[in-house]
Short mmCIF file of C-alpha atoms in Angstrom, two decimals:
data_model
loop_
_atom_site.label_atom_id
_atom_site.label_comp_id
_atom_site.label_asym_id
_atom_site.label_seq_id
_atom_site.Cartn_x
_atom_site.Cartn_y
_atom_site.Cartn_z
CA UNK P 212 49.56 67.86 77.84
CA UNK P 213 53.18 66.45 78.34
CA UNK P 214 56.25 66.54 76.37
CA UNK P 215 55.73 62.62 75.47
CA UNK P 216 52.16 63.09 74.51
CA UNK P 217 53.03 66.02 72.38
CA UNK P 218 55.50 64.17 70.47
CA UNK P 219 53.61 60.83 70.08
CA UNK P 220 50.86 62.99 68.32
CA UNK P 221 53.76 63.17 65.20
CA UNK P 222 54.73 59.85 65.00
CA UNK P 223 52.66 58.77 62.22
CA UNK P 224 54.40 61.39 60.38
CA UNK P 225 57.29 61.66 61.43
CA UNK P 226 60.45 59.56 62.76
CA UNK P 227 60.78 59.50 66.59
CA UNK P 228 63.70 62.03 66.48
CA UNK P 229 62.16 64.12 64.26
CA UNK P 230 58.71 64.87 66.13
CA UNK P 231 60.65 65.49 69.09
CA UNK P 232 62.43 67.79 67.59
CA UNK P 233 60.04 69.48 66.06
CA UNK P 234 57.53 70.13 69.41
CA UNK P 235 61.23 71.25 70.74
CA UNK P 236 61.12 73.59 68.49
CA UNK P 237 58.07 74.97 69.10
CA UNK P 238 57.84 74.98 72.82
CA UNK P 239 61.16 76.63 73.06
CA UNK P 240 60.91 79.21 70.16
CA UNK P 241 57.50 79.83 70.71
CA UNK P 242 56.38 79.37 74.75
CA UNK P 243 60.46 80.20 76.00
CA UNK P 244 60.45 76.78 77.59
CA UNK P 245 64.32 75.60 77.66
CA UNK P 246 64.90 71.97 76.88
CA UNK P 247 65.44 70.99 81.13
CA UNK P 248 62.07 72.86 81.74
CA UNK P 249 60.48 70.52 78.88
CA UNK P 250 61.74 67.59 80.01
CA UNK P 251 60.85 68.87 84.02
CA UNK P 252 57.13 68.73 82.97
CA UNK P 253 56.50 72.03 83.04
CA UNK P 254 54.63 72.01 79.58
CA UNK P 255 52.03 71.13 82.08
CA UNK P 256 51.99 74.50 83.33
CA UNK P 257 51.88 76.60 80.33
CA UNK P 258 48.62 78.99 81.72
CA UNK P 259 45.11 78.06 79.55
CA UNK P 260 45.75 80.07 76.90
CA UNK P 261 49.07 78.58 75.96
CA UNK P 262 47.73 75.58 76.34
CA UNK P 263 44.65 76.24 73.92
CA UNK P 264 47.15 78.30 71.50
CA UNK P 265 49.74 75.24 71.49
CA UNK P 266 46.61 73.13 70.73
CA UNK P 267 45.90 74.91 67.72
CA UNK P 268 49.71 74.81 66.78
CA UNK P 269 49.84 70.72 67.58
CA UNK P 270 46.93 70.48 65.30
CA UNK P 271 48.27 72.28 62.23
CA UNK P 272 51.75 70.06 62.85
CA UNK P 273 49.37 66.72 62.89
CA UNK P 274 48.34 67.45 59.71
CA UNK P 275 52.15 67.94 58.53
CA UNK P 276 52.30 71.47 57.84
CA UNK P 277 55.89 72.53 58.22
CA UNK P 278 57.12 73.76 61.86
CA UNK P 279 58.53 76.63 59.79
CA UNK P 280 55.30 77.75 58.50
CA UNK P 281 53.23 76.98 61.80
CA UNK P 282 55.67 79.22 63.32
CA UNK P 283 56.09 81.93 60.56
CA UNK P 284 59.61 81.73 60.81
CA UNK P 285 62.98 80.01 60.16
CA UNK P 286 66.89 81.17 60.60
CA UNK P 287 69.19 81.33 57.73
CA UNK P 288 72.93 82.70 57.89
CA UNK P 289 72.36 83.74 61.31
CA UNK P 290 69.35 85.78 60.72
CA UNK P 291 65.42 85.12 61.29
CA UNK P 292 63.45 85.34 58.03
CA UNK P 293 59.32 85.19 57.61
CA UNK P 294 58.23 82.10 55.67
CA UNK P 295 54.68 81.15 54.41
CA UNK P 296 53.03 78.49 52.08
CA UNK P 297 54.39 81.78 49.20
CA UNK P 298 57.46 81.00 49.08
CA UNK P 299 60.24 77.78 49.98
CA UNK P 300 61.35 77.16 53.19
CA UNK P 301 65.44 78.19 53.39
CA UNK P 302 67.21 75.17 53.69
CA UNK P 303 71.03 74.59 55.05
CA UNK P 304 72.18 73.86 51.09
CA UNK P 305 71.54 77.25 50.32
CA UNK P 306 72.83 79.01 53.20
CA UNK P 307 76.03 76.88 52.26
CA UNK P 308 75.48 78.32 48.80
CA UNK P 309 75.77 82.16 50.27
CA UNK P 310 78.90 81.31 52.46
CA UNK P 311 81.07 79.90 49.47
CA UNK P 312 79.91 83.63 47.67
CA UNK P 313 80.93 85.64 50.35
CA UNK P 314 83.86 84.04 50.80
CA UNK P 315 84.87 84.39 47.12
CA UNK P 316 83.84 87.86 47.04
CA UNK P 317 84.55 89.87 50.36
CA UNK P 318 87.45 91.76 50.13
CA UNK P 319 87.86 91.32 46.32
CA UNK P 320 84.60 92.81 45.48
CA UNK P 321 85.13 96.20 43.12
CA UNK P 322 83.01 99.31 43.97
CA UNK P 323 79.42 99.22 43.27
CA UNK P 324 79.33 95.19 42.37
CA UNK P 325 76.00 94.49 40.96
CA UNK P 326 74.91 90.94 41.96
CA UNK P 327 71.08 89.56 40.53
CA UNK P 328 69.48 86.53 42.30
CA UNK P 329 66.68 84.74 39.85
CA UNK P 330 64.08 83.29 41.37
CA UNK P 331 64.74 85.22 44.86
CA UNK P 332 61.60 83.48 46.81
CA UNK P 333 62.02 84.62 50.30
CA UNK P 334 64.69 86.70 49.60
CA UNK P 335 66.91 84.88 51.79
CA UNK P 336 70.15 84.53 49.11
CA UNK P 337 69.68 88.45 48.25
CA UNK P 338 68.91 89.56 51.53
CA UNK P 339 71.74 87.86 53.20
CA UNK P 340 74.36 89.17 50.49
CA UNK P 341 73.54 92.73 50.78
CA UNK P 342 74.01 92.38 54.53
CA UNK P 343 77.00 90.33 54.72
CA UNK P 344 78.85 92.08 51.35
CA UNK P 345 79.90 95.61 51.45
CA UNK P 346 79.85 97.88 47.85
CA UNK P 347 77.46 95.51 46.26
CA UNK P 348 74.40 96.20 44.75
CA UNK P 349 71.59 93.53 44.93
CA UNK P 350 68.64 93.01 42.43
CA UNK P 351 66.40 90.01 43.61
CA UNK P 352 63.99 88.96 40.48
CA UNK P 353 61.15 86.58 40.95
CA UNK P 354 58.10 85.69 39.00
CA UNK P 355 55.37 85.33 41.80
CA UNK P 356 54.58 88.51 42.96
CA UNK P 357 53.44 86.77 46.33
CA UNK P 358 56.84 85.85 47.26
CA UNK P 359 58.33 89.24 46.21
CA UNK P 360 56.06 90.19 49.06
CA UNK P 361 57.49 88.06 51.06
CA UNK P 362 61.10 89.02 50.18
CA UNK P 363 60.20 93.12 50.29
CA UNK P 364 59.02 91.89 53.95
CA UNK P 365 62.24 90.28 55.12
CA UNK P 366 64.35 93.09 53.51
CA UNK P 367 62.62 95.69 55.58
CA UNK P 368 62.66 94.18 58.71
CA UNK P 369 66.37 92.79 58.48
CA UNK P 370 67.70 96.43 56.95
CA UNK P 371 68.66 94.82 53.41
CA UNK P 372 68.95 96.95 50.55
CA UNK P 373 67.49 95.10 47.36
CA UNK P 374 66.23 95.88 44.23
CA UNK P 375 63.10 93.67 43.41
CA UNK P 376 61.80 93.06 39.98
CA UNK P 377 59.30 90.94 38.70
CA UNK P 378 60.88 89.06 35.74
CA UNK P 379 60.31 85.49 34.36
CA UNK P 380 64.26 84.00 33.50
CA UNK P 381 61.98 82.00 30.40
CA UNK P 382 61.38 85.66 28.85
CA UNK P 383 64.00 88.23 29.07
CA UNK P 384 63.60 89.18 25.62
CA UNK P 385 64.58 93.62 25.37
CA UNK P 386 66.87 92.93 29.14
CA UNK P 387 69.67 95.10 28.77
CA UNK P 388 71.28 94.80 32.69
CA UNK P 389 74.50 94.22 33.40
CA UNK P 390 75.94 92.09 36.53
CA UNK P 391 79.35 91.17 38.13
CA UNK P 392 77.92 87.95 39.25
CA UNK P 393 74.63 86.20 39.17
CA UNK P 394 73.27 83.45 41.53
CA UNK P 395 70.08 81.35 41.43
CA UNK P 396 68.43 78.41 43.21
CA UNK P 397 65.64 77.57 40.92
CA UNK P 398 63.40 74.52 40.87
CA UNK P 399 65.52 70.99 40.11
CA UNK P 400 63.23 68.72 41.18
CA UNK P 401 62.03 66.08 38.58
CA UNK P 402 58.22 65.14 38.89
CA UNK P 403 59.03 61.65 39.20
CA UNK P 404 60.95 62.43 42.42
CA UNK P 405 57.91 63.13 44.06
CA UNK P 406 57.34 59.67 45.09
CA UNK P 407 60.24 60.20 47.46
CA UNK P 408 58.90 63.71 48.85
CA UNK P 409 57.97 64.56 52.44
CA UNK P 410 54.39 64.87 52.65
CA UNK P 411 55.37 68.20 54.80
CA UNK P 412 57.12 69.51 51.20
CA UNK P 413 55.00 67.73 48.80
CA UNK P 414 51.30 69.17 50.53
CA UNK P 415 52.42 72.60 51.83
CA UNK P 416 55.28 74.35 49.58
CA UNK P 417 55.00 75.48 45.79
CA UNK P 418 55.63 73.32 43.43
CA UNK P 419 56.16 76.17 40.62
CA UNK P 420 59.41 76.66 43.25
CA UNK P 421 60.33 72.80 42.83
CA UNK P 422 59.61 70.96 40.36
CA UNK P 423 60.42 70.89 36.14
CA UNK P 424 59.28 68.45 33.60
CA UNK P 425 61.01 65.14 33.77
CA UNK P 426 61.81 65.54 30.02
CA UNK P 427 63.49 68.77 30.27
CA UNK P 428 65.08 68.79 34.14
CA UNK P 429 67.45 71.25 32.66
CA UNK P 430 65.03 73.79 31.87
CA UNK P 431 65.65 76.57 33.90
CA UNK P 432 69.72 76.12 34.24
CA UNK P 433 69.34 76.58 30.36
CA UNK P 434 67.65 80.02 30.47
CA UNK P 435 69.76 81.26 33.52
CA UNK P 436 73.15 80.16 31.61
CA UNK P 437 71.89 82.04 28.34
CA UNK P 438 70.79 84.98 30.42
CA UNK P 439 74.44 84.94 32.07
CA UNK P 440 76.82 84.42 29.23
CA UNK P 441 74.75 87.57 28.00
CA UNK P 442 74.72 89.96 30.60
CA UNK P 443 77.64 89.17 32.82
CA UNK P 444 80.18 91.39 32.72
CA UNK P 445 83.79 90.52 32.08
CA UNK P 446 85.29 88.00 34.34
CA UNK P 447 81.90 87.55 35.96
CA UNK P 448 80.45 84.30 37.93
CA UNK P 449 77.34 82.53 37.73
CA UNK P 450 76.81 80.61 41.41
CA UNK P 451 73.92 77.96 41.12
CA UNK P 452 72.43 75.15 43.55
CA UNK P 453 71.65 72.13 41.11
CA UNK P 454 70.40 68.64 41.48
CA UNK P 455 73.43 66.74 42.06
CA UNK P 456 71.92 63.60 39.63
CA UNK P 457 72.15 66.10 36.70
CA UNK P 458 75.47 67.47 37.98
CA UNK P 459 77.44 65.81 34.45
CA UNK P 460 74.60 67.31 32.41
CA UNK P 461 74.58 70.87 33.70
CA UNK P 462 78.42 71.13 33.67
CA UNK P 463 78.46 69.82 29.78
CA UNK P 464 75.31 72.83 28.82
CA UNK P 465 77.26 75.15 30.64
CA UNK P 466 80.90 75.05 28.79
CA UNK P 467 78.64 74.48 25.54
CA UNK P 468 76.81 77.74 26.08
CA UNK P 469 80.34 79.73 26.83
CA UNK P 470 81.84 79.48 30.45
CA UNK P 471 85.53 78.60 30.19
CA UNK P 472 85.81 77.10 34.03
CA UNK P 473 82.67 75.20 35.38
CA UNK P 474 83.73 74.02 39.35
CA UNK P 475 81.04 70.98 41.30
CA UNK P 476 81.00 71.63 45.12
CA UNK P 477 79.84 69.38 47.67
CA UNK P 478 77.20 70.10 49.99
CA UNK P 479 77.23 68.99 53.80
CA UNK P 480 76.37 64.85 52.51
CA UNK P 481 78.68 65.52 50.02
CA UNK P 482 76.84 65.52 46.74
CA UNK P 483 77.70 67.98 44.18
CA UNK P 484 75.07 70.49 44.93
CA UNK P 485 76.84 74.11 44.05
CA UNK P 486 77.97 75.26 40.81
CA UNK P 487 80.86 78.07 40.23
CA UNK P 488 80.83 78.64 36.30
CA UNK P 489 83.42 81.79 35.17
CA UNK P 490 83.50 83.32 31.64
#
């Protein structure tokens, strides 16, 4: 197998740019190969049993299973974190997401800050603020007890301390918790968006994770903001990533259900994608 052959096998998936990059990916993260040694030809001379193990990866890619899965793996803020068809795949939004929250809280941060993030999934938001945030307590809360497998996975092998619950944000009926600030990345995509999904998403990650009802696209942001203005403390901050179509809507539910400040940021296309809401 060569380099071009490799990458001609995506094609029909993928753009040319893209299925390079993705059997870039794979030969350097996973054989060691650097990009000159790909380009050299010396995919050639991976031994037989790299050859017969990149076979099996090149067929689980042809069928567009995510490089991320295939792998097992993906970075986020700097760190590697496991990821399997249980949970999302971390995306560059979201990492975004955690720098604007440890920039507004490092250094400013009282003693023993409690910080929740709903819907945790891989645990990559929680996991990467207890590491990168000093005198913080962090709960992560998720509903599937699959990806709070996940999560408790990452968290031991990256030296996070977390606090994982299984909670559903639709039923928090008898909560009594407190937080200093709360954070949450939960599903925004409508299901008549999926028309325009990757088949690499749409086939291979969980749709409890993406999607909501196209008649109620607002239906988690509702229970998180009624959670919030309930259980933050004084002066505390709700941090969300949103769907930047409903970005007028969610502002609007969110100063009608008691935030006094509600700031849009942009993500790195510049759509409002972040949400800073104070009480």
């Amino acid at each position: 197998m060569t380099y071009n052959q490799l990458w001609h096998r995506l094609v029909p998936l993928y753009t040319e740019g893209e299925a390079k990059a993705i059997v870039r990916r794979v030969l350097e993260d996973q054989f060691g190969l650097s990009f000159t040694e790909i380009v050299s030809g010396k995919v050639s001379e991976l031994s037989p049993e790299q050859t017969d193990f990149l076979e099996e990866i090149m067929v689980r890619l042809s069928t567009a299973e995510p490089v991320q899965y295939v792998l097992g793996r993906e970075m986020f803020c700097g760190r590697t974190f496991h990821v399997d068809r249980r949970v999302l795949i971390p995306r560059p939004e979201t990492a975004l997401l955690c720098e604007h929250i440890v920039d507004a809280l490092s250094g400013e941060a009282p003693a023993a800050l409690r910080l929740l993030d709903i819907g945790t999934g891989s645990g990559c938001i929680a996991i990467t603020l207890a590491l990168e945030l000093s005198d913080v307590q962090v709960h992560g809360w998720d509903i599937s007890d699959s990806a709070l497998a996940v999560a408790r996975q990452n968290a031991r092998r990256l030296g996070a301390q977390v606090k994982w619950g299984r909670h559903d944000i639709l039923d928090m009926e008898g909560n009594a918790q407190r937080w200093d600030a709360i954070v949450s990345n939960p599903p925004y995509i409508c299901q008549h968006e999926q028309a325009q999904i990757h088949r690499n998403v749409l086939d291979y990650e969980p749709h409890s994770a993406l999607f909501v009802p196209d008649d109620d696209p607002l239906k988690y942001y509702r229970a998180i903001a009624r959670y919030a203005v309930a259980h933050l403390n004084g002066n505390g901050i709700l941090w969300l990533e949103i769907n930047h179509a409903y970005a007028g809507q969610l502002t609007a539910l969110l100063l009608a259900a008691g935030f006094r400040q509600v700031e849009m940021m942009p993500d790195q296309q510049g759509d409002d994608r972040f949400v800073k809401a104070a009480l």
